[in-house]
Amino acid sequence: MDSEFIQLKKVSKFFGKNTVLDSIDLDIPEKKITGIIGASGEGKTTILKLLIGFYKPSKGDVLYLRRSMKGEKKNIERYFGFATEEGSFYEKLTVLENLFHFGRLYGMKKSAIKSRSEELINLVGLQKAVHTQADNLSIGMKKRLDVACSIIHSPLVLIMDEPTADLDPLLRNQMLDLIKKINERGTTIILTTQLLGEMDRICDKVAILFNEKIVEQGSPNKIKSKYGKSTLGGVFEKIFSKRIRKAYSESTKEKTKFLKPQNKFELKEKKKWLKLGSKDFEEKEPDNKSEEEKEEEKKNKFKKLRKDFEYLIINEDKKGDK
């Protein structure tokens, strides 16, 4: 049943010659919480924007109940809610005014907006701030208001981009509890976060992005069992350190590195020149570099690669996970 709800089928996304996603497959289970994990710039937010139709796939398709989402803007607006990392509410409107504004945007009747607003204000815990202007709210309250605005129309799917960003541990816990409450009411939730402990705590499924592809997906427990680790932090360190060691090893080989082909034509030409032994596509280091400088450059490349996954184990308790 999971594979019949929301699917990304061989989806690629290009921005000019830059590949952000490369032929990814992802199944989103219904009425569950799915987390998307990856280093900064790996394409997490791009996936979310593909799901809500803000971006169109360069290749592949996004399916909802086996139906392509291409040209389905009205249905996307009806069935999906999107809580952005920055927030989309209006600072100069009160909590209640914001809810009414978004309700009208979704074409809801005044009576429906009123009853739904009362329900959401209680759900997100803003009873004492109903008539407070949004710019006077605390960071945590603003986050909760944004969530309320994104689900005013009772969407079947809520997409959340870094919902706990900029929150202290107490406020993060409150947000996670709110996410679980919304999910318990039957809403499918898809989110991104940089804190692995959060994924382990609330997600039914996680998908790991690395180097433009989804390299792993499944339940947190299943993935931890597969890699013999007790935490997701241990899993990710194992996955990424292996790939980074491979990349570092390749970067230290004493051989000429060729420019990465950007399209099929360049790839064909590159193969042709390789076969002929031509040096036209080579990218050599300057001859005037000392061995010490070359070695330092290799070390810096390794450090840069390692940063791609270091943040993934922030606040992750890895005690006993060796």
PDB file of C-alpha atoms in Angstrom:
ATOM      1  CA  MET A   1       0.000   0.000   0.000  1.00  0.00           C
ATOM      2  CA  ASP A   2       2.922   2.340   0.779  1.00  0.00           C
ATOM      3  CA  SER A   3       4.139   2.323  -2.819  1.00  0.00           C
ATOM      4  CA  GLU A   4       0.714   3.383  -4.050  1.00  0.00           C
ATOM      5  CA  PHE A   5       0.511   6.644  -2.088  1.00  0.00           C
ATOM      6  CA  ILE A   6       3.278   9.079  -3.111  1.00  0.00           C
ATOM      7  CA  GLN A   7       6.140   8.038  -5.368  1.00  0.00           C
ATOM      8  CA  LEU A   8       9.141   9.668  -6.974  1.00  0.00           C
ATOM      9  CA  LYS A   9       9.935   7.556 -10.033  1.00  0.00           C
ATOM     10  CA  LYS A  10      13.408   7.958 -11.541  1.00  0.00           C
ATOM     11  CA  VAL A  11      13.306  11.685 -10.756  1.00  0.00           C
ATOM     12  CA  SER A  12      16.212  13.890 -11.796  1.00  0.00           C
ATOM     13  CA  LYS A  13      16.509  17.635 -11.326  1.00  0.00           C
ATOM     14  CA  PHE A  14      18.964  19.825 -13.190  1.00  0.00           C
ATOM     15  CA  PHE A  15      19.668  23.532 -12.795  1.00  0.00           C
ATOM     16  CA  GLY A  16      21.561  24.370 -15.945  1.00  0.00           C
ATOM     17  CA  LYS A  17      24.458  21.925 -16.049  1.00  0.00           C
ATOM     18  CA  ASN A  18      24.265  21.290 -12.310  1.00  0.00           C
ATOM     19  CA  THR A  19      22.683  17.977 -11.305  1.00  0.00           C
ATOM     20  CA  VAL A  20      20.926  18.178  -7.929  1.00  0.00           C
ATOM     21  CA  LEU A  21      19.027  14.871  -8.045  1.00  0.00           C
ATOM     22  CA  ASP A  22      20.001  11.930 -10.220  1.00  0.00           C
ATOM     23  CA  SER A  23      17.296   9.358 -11.032  1.00  0.00           C
ATOM     24  CA  ILE A  24      15.981   8.883  -7.497  1.00  0.00           C
ATOM     25  CA  ASP A  25      13.202   6.509  -6.460  1.00  0.00           C
ATOM     26  CA  LEU A  26      11.301   7.167  -3.244  1.00  0.00           C
ATOM     27  CA  ASP A  27       8.058   5.780  -1.831  1.00  0.00           C
ATOM     28  CA  ILE A  28       6.217   7.843   0.799  1.00  0.00           C
ATOM     29  CA  PRO A  29       3.941   5.716   3.028  1.00  0.00           C
ATOM     30  CA  GLU A  30       0.453   7.004   3.811  1.00  0.00           C
ATOM     31  CA  LYS A  31      -0.348   8.368   7.284  1.00  0.00           C
ATOM     32  CA  LYS A  32       3.271   7.920   8.381  1.00  0.00           C
ATOM     33  CA  ILE A  33       6.170  10.282   9.090  1.00  0.00           C
ATOM     34  CA  THR A  34       8.971  10.166   6.527  1.00  0.00           C
ATOM     35  CA  GLY A  35      12.263  11.970   7.083  1.00  0.00           C
ATOM     36  CA  ILE A  36      14.717  13.007   4.374  1.00  0.00           C
ATOM     37  CA  ILE A  37      18.339  13.274   5.463  1.00  0.00           C
ATOM     38  CA  GLY A  38      21.374  14.633   3.670  1.00  0.00           C
ATOM     39  CA  ALA A  39      24.174  17.148   3.887  1.00  0.00           C
ATOM     40  CA  SER A  40      23.588  20.789   3.048  1.00  0.00           C
ATOM     41  CA  GLY A  41      23.100  21.162  -0.689  1.00  0.00           C
ATOM     42  CA  GLU A  42      22.296  17.490  -1.296  1.00  0.00           C
ATOM     43  CA  GLY A  43      18.765  18.245  -2.536  1.00  0.00           C
ATOM     44  CA  LYS A  44      16.461  17.723   0.456  1.00  0.00           C
ATOM     45  CA  THR A  45      14.511  20.936  -0.081  1.00  0.00           C
ATOM     46  CA  THR A  46      14.483  20.288  -3.825  1.00  0.00           C
ATOM     47  CA  ILE A  47      12.603  17.036  -3.180  1.00  0.00           C
ATOM     48  CA  LEU A  48      10.056  18.872  -1.049  1.00  0.00           C
ATOM     49  CA  LYS A  49       9.522  21.499  -3.747  1.00  0.00           C
ATOM     50  CA  LEU A  50       9.079  18.773  -6.353  1.00  0.00           C
ATOM     51  CA  LEU A  51       6.389  17.210  -4.185  1.00  0.00           C
ATOM     52  CA  ILE A  52       4.369  20.419  -3.973  1.00  0.00           C
ATOM     53  CA  GLY A  53       4.811  21.262  -7.647  1.00  0.00           C
ATOM     54  CA  PHE A  54       7.045  24.294  -7.085  1.00  0.00           C
ATOM     55  CA  TYR A  55       9.659  22.544  -9.224  1.00  0.00           C
ATOM     56  CA  LYS A  56       9.032  20.228 -12.156  1.00  0.00           C
ATOM     57  CA  PRO A  57      11.199  17.119 -12.587  1.00  0.00           C
ATOM     58  CA  SER A  58      13.807  17.410 -15.334  1.00  0.00           C
ATOM     59  CA  LYS A  59      13.304  13.682 -15.792  1.00  0.00           C
ATOM     60  CA  GLY A  60      10.989  11.135 -14.199  1.00  0.00           C
ATOM     61  CA  ASP A  61       7.675  11.778 -12.477  1.00  0.00           C
ATOM     62  CA  VAL A  62       6.005  12.389  -9.119  1.00  0.00           C
ATOM     63  CA  LEU A  63       2.916  10.241  -8.536  1.00  0.00           C
ATOM     64  CA  TYR A  64       0.084  10.656  -6.045  1.00  0.00           C
ATOM     65  CA  LEU A  65      -2.128   7.571  -5.749  1.00  0.00           C
ATOM     66  CA  ARG A  66      -0.558   6.320  -9.001  1.00  0.00           C
ATOM     67  CA  ARG A  67      -1.489   9.530 -10.785  1.00  0.00           C
ATOM     68  CA  SER A  68       1.070  11.961 -12.193  1.00  0.00           C
ATOM     69  CA  MET A  69       1.163  15.327 -10.421  1.00  0.00           C
ATOM     70  CA  LYS A  70       2.006  17.153 -13.645  1.00  0.00           C
ATOM     71  CA  GLY A  71      -0.606  19.836 -14.277  1.00  0.00           C
ATOM     72  CA  GLU A  72      -2.341  19.084 -10.967  1.00  0.00           C
ATOM     73  CA  LYS A  73      -1.776  22.443  -9.262  1.00  0.00           C
ATOM     74  CA  LYS A  74      -5.285  22.648  -7.785  1.00  0.00           C
ATOM     75  CA  ASN A  75      -5.086  19.150  -6.341  1.00  0.00           C
ATOM     76  CA  ILE A  76      -1.644  19.845  -4.910  1.00  0.00           C
ATOM     77  CA  GLU A  77      -2.966  22.965  -3.156  1.00  0.00           C
ATOM     78  CA  ARG A  78      -5.925  20.995  -1.874  1.00  0.00           C
ATOM     79  CA  TYR A  79      -4.133  17.894  -0.616  1.00  0.00           C
ATOM     80  CA  PHE A  80      -0.760  19.328   0.450  1.00  0.00           C
ATOM     81  CA  GLY A  81       0.372  21.778   3.111  1.00  0.00           C
ATOM     82  CA  PHE A  82       3.898  23.214   3.224  1.00  0.00           C
ATOM     83  CA  ALA A  83       5.580  24.643   6.327  1.00  0.00           C
ATOM     84  CA  THR A  84       8.757  26.373   5.150  1.00  0.00           C
ATOM     85  CA  GLU A  85      11.901  26.843   7.201  1.00  0.00           C
ATOM     86  CA  GLU A  86      11.593  30.647   7.056  1.00  0.00           C
ATOM     87  CA  GLY A  87       7.848  30.827   7.711  1.00  0.00           C
ATOM     88  CA  SER A  88       5.152  32.092   5.360  1.00  0.00           C
ATOM     89  CA  PHE A  89       2.795  33.940   7.699  1.00  0.00           C
ATOM     90  CA  TYR A  90       2.445  37.731   7.803  1.00  0.00           C
ATOM     91  CA  GLU A  91       4.302  39.514  10.599  1.00  0.00           C
ATOM     92  CA  LYS A  92       1.854  42.435  10.805  1.00  0.00           C
ATOM     93  CA  LEU A  93      -1.233  40.232  11.186  1.00  0.00           C
ATOM     94  CA  THR A  94      -2.344  38.630  14.429  1.00  0.00           C
ATOM     95  CA  VAL A  95      -2.446  34.860  14.913  1.00  0.00           C
ATOM     96  CA  LEU A  96      -6.172  34.730  14.154  1.00  0.00           C
ATOM     97  CA  GLU A  97      -5.888  37.123  11.203  1.00  0.00           C
ATOM     98  CA  ASN A  98      -3.171  34.946   9.668  1.00  0.00           C
ATOM     99  CA  LEU A  99      -5.329  31.846   9.953  1.00  0.00           C
ATOM    100  CA  PHE A 100      -8.280  33.626   8.340  1.00  0.00           C
ATOM    101  CA  HIS A 101      -6.032  34.948   5.570  1.00  0.00           C
ATOM    102  CA  PHE A 102      -4.710  31.500   4.674  1.00  0.00           C
ATOM    103  CA  GLY A 103      -8.167  29.997   4.980  1.00  0.00           C
ATOM    104  CA  ARG A 104      -9.452  32.452   2.380  1.00  0.00           C
ATOM    105  CA  LEU A 105      -6.505  31.664   0.102  1.00  0.00           C
ATOM    106  CA  TYR A 106      -7.633  28.041   0.119  1.00  0.00           C
ATOM    107  CA  GLY A 107     -11.203  29.038  -0.700  1.00  0.00           C
ATOM    108  CA  MET A 108     -12.684  28.074   2.660  1.00  0.00           C
ATOM    109  CA  LYS A 109     -15.966  29.521   3.904  1.00  0.00           C
ATOM    110  CA  LYS A 110     -15.877  31.929   6.832  1.00  0.00           C
ATOM    111  CA  SER A 111     -17.686  29.525   9.162  1.00  0.00           C
ATOM    112  CA  ALA A 112     -15.264  26.723   8.274  1.00  0.00           C
ATOM    113  CA  ILE A 113     -12.272  28.986   8.853  1.00  0.00           C
ATOM    114  CA  LYS A 114     -13.608  30.018  12.247  1.00  0.00           C
ATOM    115  CA  SER A 115     -14.144  26.483  13.524  1.00  0.00           C
ATOM    116  CA  ARG A 116     -10.875  25.208  12.067  1.00  0.00           C
ATOM    117  CA  SER A 117      -8.944  28.163  13.534  1.00  0.00           C
ATOM    118  CA  GLU A 118     -10.281  27.425  17.007  1.00  0.00           C
ATOM    119  CA  GLU A 119      -9.262  23.791  16.617  1.00  0.00           C
ATOM    120  CA  LEU A 120      -5.757  24.646  15.433  1.00  0.00           C
ATOM    121  CA  ILE A 121      -5.135  27.331  18.041  1.00  0.00           C
ATOM    122  CA  ASN A 122      -5.774  24.708  20.709  1.00  0.00           C
ATOM    123  CA  LEU A 123      -3.692  22.105  18.881  1.00  0.00           C
ATOM    124  CA  VAL A 124      -0.587  24.303  18.557  1.00  0.00           C
ATOM    125  CA  GLY A 125      -0.979  25.908  21.972  1.00  0.00           C
ATOM    126  CA  LEU A 126      -1.543  29.540  20.989  1.00  0.00           C
ATOM    127  CA  GLN A 127      -4.686  30.175  23.041  1.00  0.00           C
ATOM    128  CA  LYS A 128      -3.117  33.117  24.873  1.00  0.00           C
ATOM    129  CA  ALA A 129      -1.760  34.701  21.694  1.00  0.00           C
ATOM    130  CA  VAL A 130      -4.860  34.721  19.474  1.00  0.00           C
ATOM    131  CA  HIS A 131      -4.856  38.497  19.076  1.00  0.00           C
ATOM    132  CA  THR A 132      -1.088  38.974  19.282  1.00  0.00           C
ATOM    133  CA  GLN A 133       0.652  40.385  16.231  1.00  0.00           C
ATOM    134  CA  ALA A 134       2.913  37.735  14.704  1.00  0.00           C
ATOM    135  CA  ASP A 135       6.110  39.785  14.902  1.00  0.00           C
ATOM    136  CA  ASN A 136       5.686  39.916  18.686  1.00  0.00           C
ATOM    137  CA  LEU A 137       5.625  36.123  19.063  1.00  0.00           C
ATOM    138  CA  SER A 138       8.572  34.086  20.303  1.00  0.00           C
ATOM    139  CA  ILE A 139      10.506  31.916  17.846  1.00  0.00           C
ATOM    140  CA  GLY A 140       8.763  28.778  19.038  1.00  0.00           C
ATOM    141  CA  MET A 141       5.317  30.365  18.758  1.00  0.00           C
ATOM    142  CA  LYS A 142       6.092  31.599  15.240  1.00  0.00           C
ATOM    143  CA  LYS A 143       7.024  28.061  14.215  1.00  0.00           C
ATOM    144  CA  ARG A 144       3.740  26.747  15.587  1.00  0.00           C
ATOM    145  CA  LEU A 145       1.761  29.508  13.878  1.00  0.00           C
ATOM    146  CA  ASP A 146       3.386  28.611  10.568  1.00  0.00           C
ATOM    147  CA  VAL A 147       2.390  24.972  11.034  1.00  0.00           C
ATOM    148  CA  ALA A 148      -1.186  26.016  11.821  1.00  0.00           C
ATOM    149  CA  CYS A 149      -1.352  28.180   8.686  1.00  0.00           C
ATOM    150  CA  SER A 150      -0.049  25.312   6.548  1.00  0.00           C
ATOM    151  CA  ILE A 151      -2.789  22.915   7.699  1.00  0.00           C
ATOM    152  CA  ILE A 152      -5.740  25.333   7.932  1.00  0.00           C
ATOM    153  CA  HIS A 153      -7.313  23.569   4.922  1.00  0.00           C
ATOM    154  CA  SER A 154      -6.927  20.084   6.473  1.00  0.00           C
ATOM    155  CA  PRO A 155      -4.454  18.701   3.909  1.00  0.00           C
ATOM    156  CA  LEU A 156      -3.820  14.981   3.593  1.00  0.00           C
ATOM    157  CA  VAL A 157      -0.062  15.614   3.428  1.00  0.00           C
ATOM    158  CA  LEU A 158       2.044  18.073   5.443  1.00  0.00           C
ATOM    159  CA  ILE A 159       5.532  18.859   4.159  1.00  0.00           C
ATOM    160  CA  MET A 160       7.931  20.458   6.649  1.00  0.00           C
ATOM    161  CA  ASP A 161      11.332  21.923   5.816  1.00  0.00           C
ATOM    162  CA  GLU A 162      13.594  21.957   8.899  1.00  0.00           C
ATOM    163  CA  PRO A 163      10.702  22.377  11.387  1.00  0.00           C
ATOM    164  CA  THR A 164      13.030  22.468  14.410  1.00  0.00           C
ATOM    165  CA  ALA A 165      15.638  24.848  12.977  1.00  0.00           C
ATOM    166  CA  ASP A 166      16.725  27.628  15.393  1.00  0.00           C
ATOM    167  CA  LEU A 167      14.849  26.072  18.317  1.00  0.00           C
ATOM    168  CA  ASP A 168      16.395  25.230  21.680  1.00  0.00           C
ATOM    169  CA  PRO A 169      16.065  21.640  23.015  1.00  0.00           C
ATOM    170  CA  LEU A 170      12.848  22.368  24.938  1.00  0.00           C
ATOM    171  CA  LEU A 171      11.145  24.019  21.965  1.00  0.00           C
ATOM    172  CA  ARG A 172      12.365  21.240  19.674  1.00  0.00           C
ATOM    173  CA  ASN A 173      10.679  18.681  21.882  1.00  0.00           C
ATOM    174  CA  GLN A 174       7.463  20.703  21.804  1.00  0.00           C
ATOM    175  CA  MET A 175       7.590  20.846  18.003  1.00  0.00           C
ATOM    176  CA  LEU A 176       8.231  17.104  17.736  1.00  0.00           C
ATOM    177  CA  ASP A 177       5.265  16.428  20.002  1.00  0.00           C
ATOM    178  CA  LEU A 178       3.121  18.667  17.783  1.00  0.00           C
ATOM    179  CA  ILE A 179       4.259  16.809  14.661  1.00  0.00           C
ATOM    180  CA  LYS A 180       3.296  13.495  16.235  1.00  0.00           C
ATOM    181  CA  LYS A 181      -0.121  14.856  17.237  1.00  0.00           C
ATOM    182  CA  ILE A 182      -0.801  16.015  13.678  1.00  0.00           C
ATOM    183  CA  ASN A 183       0.289  12.638  12.336  1.00  0.00           C
ATOM    184  CA  GLU A 184      -1.929  10.804  14.819  1.00  0.00           C
ATOM    185  CA  ARG A 185      -4.890  12.627  13.276  1.00  0.00           C
ATOM    186  CA  GLY A 186      -4.184  10.865   9.989  1.00  0.00           C
ATOM    187  CA  THR A 187      -1.938  13.376   8.217  1.00  0.00           C
ATOM    188  CA  THR A 188       0.998  12.053   6.204  1.00  0.00           C
ATOM    189  CA  ILE A 189       4.121  14.028   7.110  1.00  0.00           C
ATOM    190  CA  ILE A 190       7.308  14.473   5.086  1.00  0.00           C
ATOM    191  CA  LEU A 191      10.099  16.455   6.729  1.00  0.00           C
ATOM    192  CA  THR A 192      13.778  17.318   6.653  1.00  0.00           C
ATOM    193  CA  THR A 193      16.026  17.906   9.640  1.00  0.00           C
ATOM    194  CA  GLN A 194      19.726  17.964  10.471  1.00  0.00           C
ATOM    195  CA  LEU A 195      19.275  16.286  13.850  1.00  0.00           C
ATOM    196  CA  LEU A 196      19.385  12.504  13.598  1.00  0.00           C
ATOM    197  CA  GLY A 197      17.962  11.956  17.057  1.00  0.00           C
ATOM    198  CA  GLU A 198      14.745  13.581  15.873  1.00  0.00           C
ATOM    199  CA  MET A 199      14.490  11.238  12.898  1.00  0.00           C
ATOM    200  CA  ASP A 200      15.039   8.236  15.123  1.00  0.00           C
ATOM    201  CA  ARG A 201      12.419   9.456  17.564  1.00  0.00           C
ATOM    202  CA  ILE A 202       9.469  10.282  15.328  1.00  0.00           C
ATOM    203  CA  CYS A 203      10.015   8.890  11.815  1.00  0.00           C
ATOM    204  CA  ASP A 204       8.471   5.693  10.522  1.00  0.00           C
ATOM    205  CA  LYS A 205      10.752   5.866   7.483  1.00  0.00           C
ATOM    206  CA  VAL A 206      13.920   7.736   6.537  1.00  0.00           C
ATOM    207  CA  ALA A 207      15.621   8.327   3.185  1.00  0.00           C
ATOM    208  CA  ILE A 208      19.321   9.176   2.975  1.00  0.00           C
ATOM    209  CA  LEU A 209      20.581  11.482   0.222  1.00  0.00           C
ATOM    210  CA  PHE A 210      24.215  11.450  -0.846  1.00  0.00           C
ATOM    211  CA  ASN A 211      25.905  12.585  -4.039  1.00  0.00           C
ATOM    212  CA  GLU A 212      22.606  13.306  -5.857  1.00  0.00           C
ATOM    213  CA  LYS A 213      21.117   9.880  -5.082  1.00  0.00           C
ATOM    214  CA  ILE A 214      19.099   8.152  -2.374  1.00  0.00           C
ATOM    215  CA  VAL A 215      21.570   5.627  -1.002  1.00  0.00           C
ATOM    216  CA  GLU A 216      19.321   4.102   1.667  1.00  0.00           C
ATOM    217  CA  GLN A 217      15.660   4.128   2.702  1.00  0.00           C
ATOM    218  CA  GLY A 218      13.543   2.237   5.197  1.00  0.00           C
ATOM    219  CA  SER A 219      12.500   2.287   8.837  1.00  0.00           C
ATOM    220  CA  PRO A 220      15.120   3.577  11.297  1.00  0.00           C
ATOM    221  CA  ASN A 221      15.208   0.224  13.107  1.00  0.00           C
ATOM    222  CA  LYS A 222      15.616  -1.726   9.875  1.00  0.00           C
ATOM    223  CA  ILE A 223      18.471   0.498   8.725  1.00  0.00           C
ATOM    224  CA  LYS A 224      20.211   0.365  12.111  1.00  0.00           C
ATOM    225  CA  SER A 225      19.934  -3.420  12.112  1.00  0.00           C
ATOM    226  CA  LYS A 226      21.313  -3.636   8.573  1.00  0.00           C
ATOM    227  CA  TYR A 227      24.441  -1.690   9.511  1.00  0.00           C
ATOM    228  CA  GLY A 228      24.813  -3.183  12.980  1.00  0.00           C
ATOM    229  CA  LYS A 229      24.455   0.157  14.763  1.00  0.00           C
ATOM    230  CA  SER A 230      22.317   1.280  17.683  1.00  0.00           C
ATOM    231  CA  THR A 231      21.812   4.861  16.477  1.00  0.00           C
ATOM    232  CA  LEU A 232      21.241   6.570  13.152  1.00  0.00           C
ATOM    233  CA  GLY A 233      24.347   8.608  13.864  1.00  0.00           C
ATOM    234  CA  GLY A 234      26.388   5.420  13.824  1.00  0.00           C
ATOM    235  CA  VAL A 235      24.720   4.318  10.599  1.00  0.00           C
ATOM    236  CA  PHE A 236      25.395   7.581   8.796  1.00  0.00           C
ATOM    237  CA  GLU A 237      28.980   7.766   9.936  1.00  0.00           C
ATOM    238  CA  LYS A 238      29.519   4.262   8.592  1.00  0.00           C
ATOM    239  CA  ILE A 239      27.818   5.037   5.263  1.00  0.00           C
ATOM    240  CA  PHE A 240      29.489   8.373   4.668  1.00  0.00           C
ATOM    241  CA  SER A 241      32.932   7.539   6.034  1.00  0.00           C
ATOM    242  CA  LYS A 242      33.108   4.585   3.648  1.00  0.00           C
ATOM    243  CA  ARG A 243      32.172   6.786   0.703  1.00  0.00           C
ATOM    244  CA  ILE A 244      34.459   9.584   1.819  1.00  0.00           C
ATOM    245  CA  ARG A 245      37.394   7.201   2.265  1.00  0.00           C
ATOM    246  CA  LYS A 246      36.786   6.011  -1.280  1.00  0.00           C
ATOM    247  CA  ALA A 247      36.663   9.583  -2.583  1.00  0.00           C
ATOM    248  CA  TYR A 248      39.809  10.489  -0.656  1.00  0.00           C
ATOM    249  CA  SER A 249      41.599   7.398  -1.918  1.00  0.00           C
ATOM    250  CA  GLU A 250      40.743   8.303  -5.480  1.00  0.00           C
ATOM    251  CA  SER A 251      41.894  11.881  -4.943  1.00  0.00           C
ATOM    252  CA  THR A 252      45.341  10.697  -3.777  1.00  0.00           C
ATOM    253  CA  LYS A 253      46.061   8.463  -6.758  1.00  0.00           C
ATOM    254  CA  GLU A 254      48.966   9.715  -8.826  1.00  0.00           C
ATOM    255  CA  LYS A 255      47.108   9.967 -12.087  1.00  0.00           C
ATOM    256  CA  THR A 256      45.658  12.687 -14.256  1.00  0.00           C
ATOM    257  CA  LYS A 257      42.040  13.593 -13.428  1.00  0.00           C
ATOM    258  CA  PHE A 258      39.666  14.255 -16.290  1.00  0.00           C
ATOM    259  CA  LEU A 259      37.008  16.933 -16.391  1.00  0.00           C
ATOM    260  CA  LYS A 260      33.551  15.622 -15.494  1.00  0.00           C
ATOM    261  CA  PRO A 261      31.398  15.391 -18.643  1.00  0.00           C
ATOM    262  CA  GLN A 262      28.272  17.552 -18.421  1.00  0.00           C
ATOM    263  CA  ASN A 263      26.193  15.831 -21.093  1.00  0.00           C
ATOM    264  CA  LYS A 264      26.072  12.803 -23.410  1.00  0.00           C
ATOM    265  CA  PHE A 265      28.026  14.599 -26.124  1.00  0.00           C
ATOM    266  CA  GLU A 266      30.874  15.483 -23.777  1.00  0.00           C
ATOM    267  CA  LEU A 267      30.851  11.950 -22.373  1.00  0.00           C
ATOM    268  CA  LYS A 268      31.101  10.493 -25.879  1.00  0.00           C
ATOM    269  CA  GLU A 269      33.914  12.876 -26.755  1.00  0.00           C
ATOM    270  CA  LYS A 270      35.721  12.145 -23.512  1.00  0.00           C
ATOM    271  CA  LYS A 271      35.597   8.390 -24.132  1.00  0.00           C
ATOM    272  CA  LYS A 272      36.859   8.911 -27.667  1.00  0.00           C
ATOM    273  CA  TRP A 273      39.843  10.929 -26.509  1.00  0.00           C
ATOM    274  CA  LEU A 274      40.580   8.488 -23.706  1.00  0.00           C
ATOM    275  CA  LYS A 275      40.652   5.660 -26.226  1.00  0.00           C
ATOM    276  CA  LEU A 276      43.018   7.623 -28.456  1.00  0.00           C
ATOM    277  CA  GLY A 277      45.185   8.578 -25.515  1.00  0.00           C
ATOM    278  CA  SER A 278      44.661  12.288 -26.040  1.00  0.00           C
ATOM    279  CA  LYS A 279      45.454  14.728 -23.245  1.00  0.00           C
ATOM    280  CA  ASP A 280      42.961  17.368 -24.372  1.00  0.00           C
ATOM    281  CA  PHE A 281      40.499  16.600 -21.554  1.00  0.00           C
ATOM    282  CA  GLU A 282      43.069  16.411 -18.785  1.00  0.00           C
ATOM    283  CA  GLU A 283      43.024  18.704 -15.783  1.00  0.00           C
ATOM    284  CA  LYS A 284      46.565  18.738 -14.425  1.00  0.00           C
ATOM    285  CA  GLU A 285      47.906  20.305 -11.275  1.00  0.00           C
ATOM    286  CA  PRO A 286      50.480  23.059 -11.919  1.00  0.00           C
ATOM    287  CA  ASP A 287      53.992  21.670 -12.142  1.00  0.00           C
ATOM    288  CA  ASN A 288      55.341  24.331  -9.821  1.00  0.00           C
ATOM    289  CA  LYS A 289      53.521  22.926  -6.756  1.00  0.00           C
ATOM    290  CA  SER A 290      55.728  21.296  -4.164  1.00  0.00           C
ATOM    291  CA  GLU A 291      54.982  17.822  -2.812  1.00  0.00           C
ATOM    292  CA  GLU A 292      54.060  19.396   0.547  1.00  0.00           C
ATOM    293  CA  GLU A 293      51.553  21.721  -1.147  1.00  0.00           C
ATOM    294  CA  LYS A 294      50.011  18.842  -3.071  1.00  0.00           C
ATOM    295  CA  GLU A 295      49.647  16.766   0.089  1.00  0.00           C
ATOM    296  CA  GLU A 296      48.087  19.709   1.954  1.00  0.00           C
ATOM    297  CA  GLU A 297      45.606  20.182  -0.900  1.00  0.00           C
ATOM    298  CA  LYS A 298      44.598  16.518  -0.679  1.00  0.00           C
ATOM    299  CA  LYS A 299      44.068  16.832   3.076  1.00  0.00           C
ATOM    300  CA  ASN A 300      41.881  19.917   2.584  1.00  0.00           C
ATOM    301  CA  LYS A 301      39.739  18.058   0.050  1.00  0.00           C
ATOM    302  CA  PHE A 302      39.238  15.268   2.569  1.00  0.00           C
ATOM    303  CA  LYS A 303      38.278  17.736   5.310  1.00  0.00           C
ATOM    304  CA  LYS A 304      35.732  19.357   3.004  1.00  0.00           C
ATOM    305  CA  LEU A 305      34.170  15.987   2.191  1.00  0.00           C
ATOM    306  CA  ARG A 306      34.014  15.039   5.855  1.00  0.00           C
ATOM    307  CA  LYS A 307      32.022  18.178   6.671  1.00  0.00           C
ATOM    308  CA  ASP A 308      29.231  16.808   4.479  1.00  0.00           C
ATOM    309  CA  PHE A 309      28.252  14.347   7.158  1.00  0.00           C
ATOM    310  CA  GLU A 310      29.687  15.740  10.403  1.00  0.00           C
ATOM    311  CA  TYR A 311      26.537  17.749  11.168  1.00  0.00           C
ATOM    312  CA  LEU A 312      24.455  14.591  10.792  1.00  0.00           C
ATOM    313  CA  ILE A 313      25.632  13.341  14.169  1.00  0.00           C
ATOM    314  CA  ILE A 314      24.972  16.583  16.050  1.00  0.00           C
ATOM    315  CA  ASN A 315      23.332  15.819  19.411  1.00  0.00           C
ATOM    316  CA  GLU A 316      23.276  12.128  18.484  1.00  0.00           C
ATOM    317  CA  ASP A 317      24.065   9.921  21.460  1.00  0.00           C
ATOM    318  CA  LYS A 318      26.569   7.383  20.165  1.00  0.00           C
ATOM    319  CA  LYS A 319      27.571   5.956  23.512  1.00  0.00           C
ATOM    320  CA  GLY A 320      28.401   2.313  23.121  1.00  0.00           C
ATOM    321  CA  ASP A 321      28.010   2.449  19.345  1.00  0.00           C
ATOM    322  CA  LYS A 322      31.458   1.535  18.117  1.00  0.00           C
TER     323      LYS A 322
END
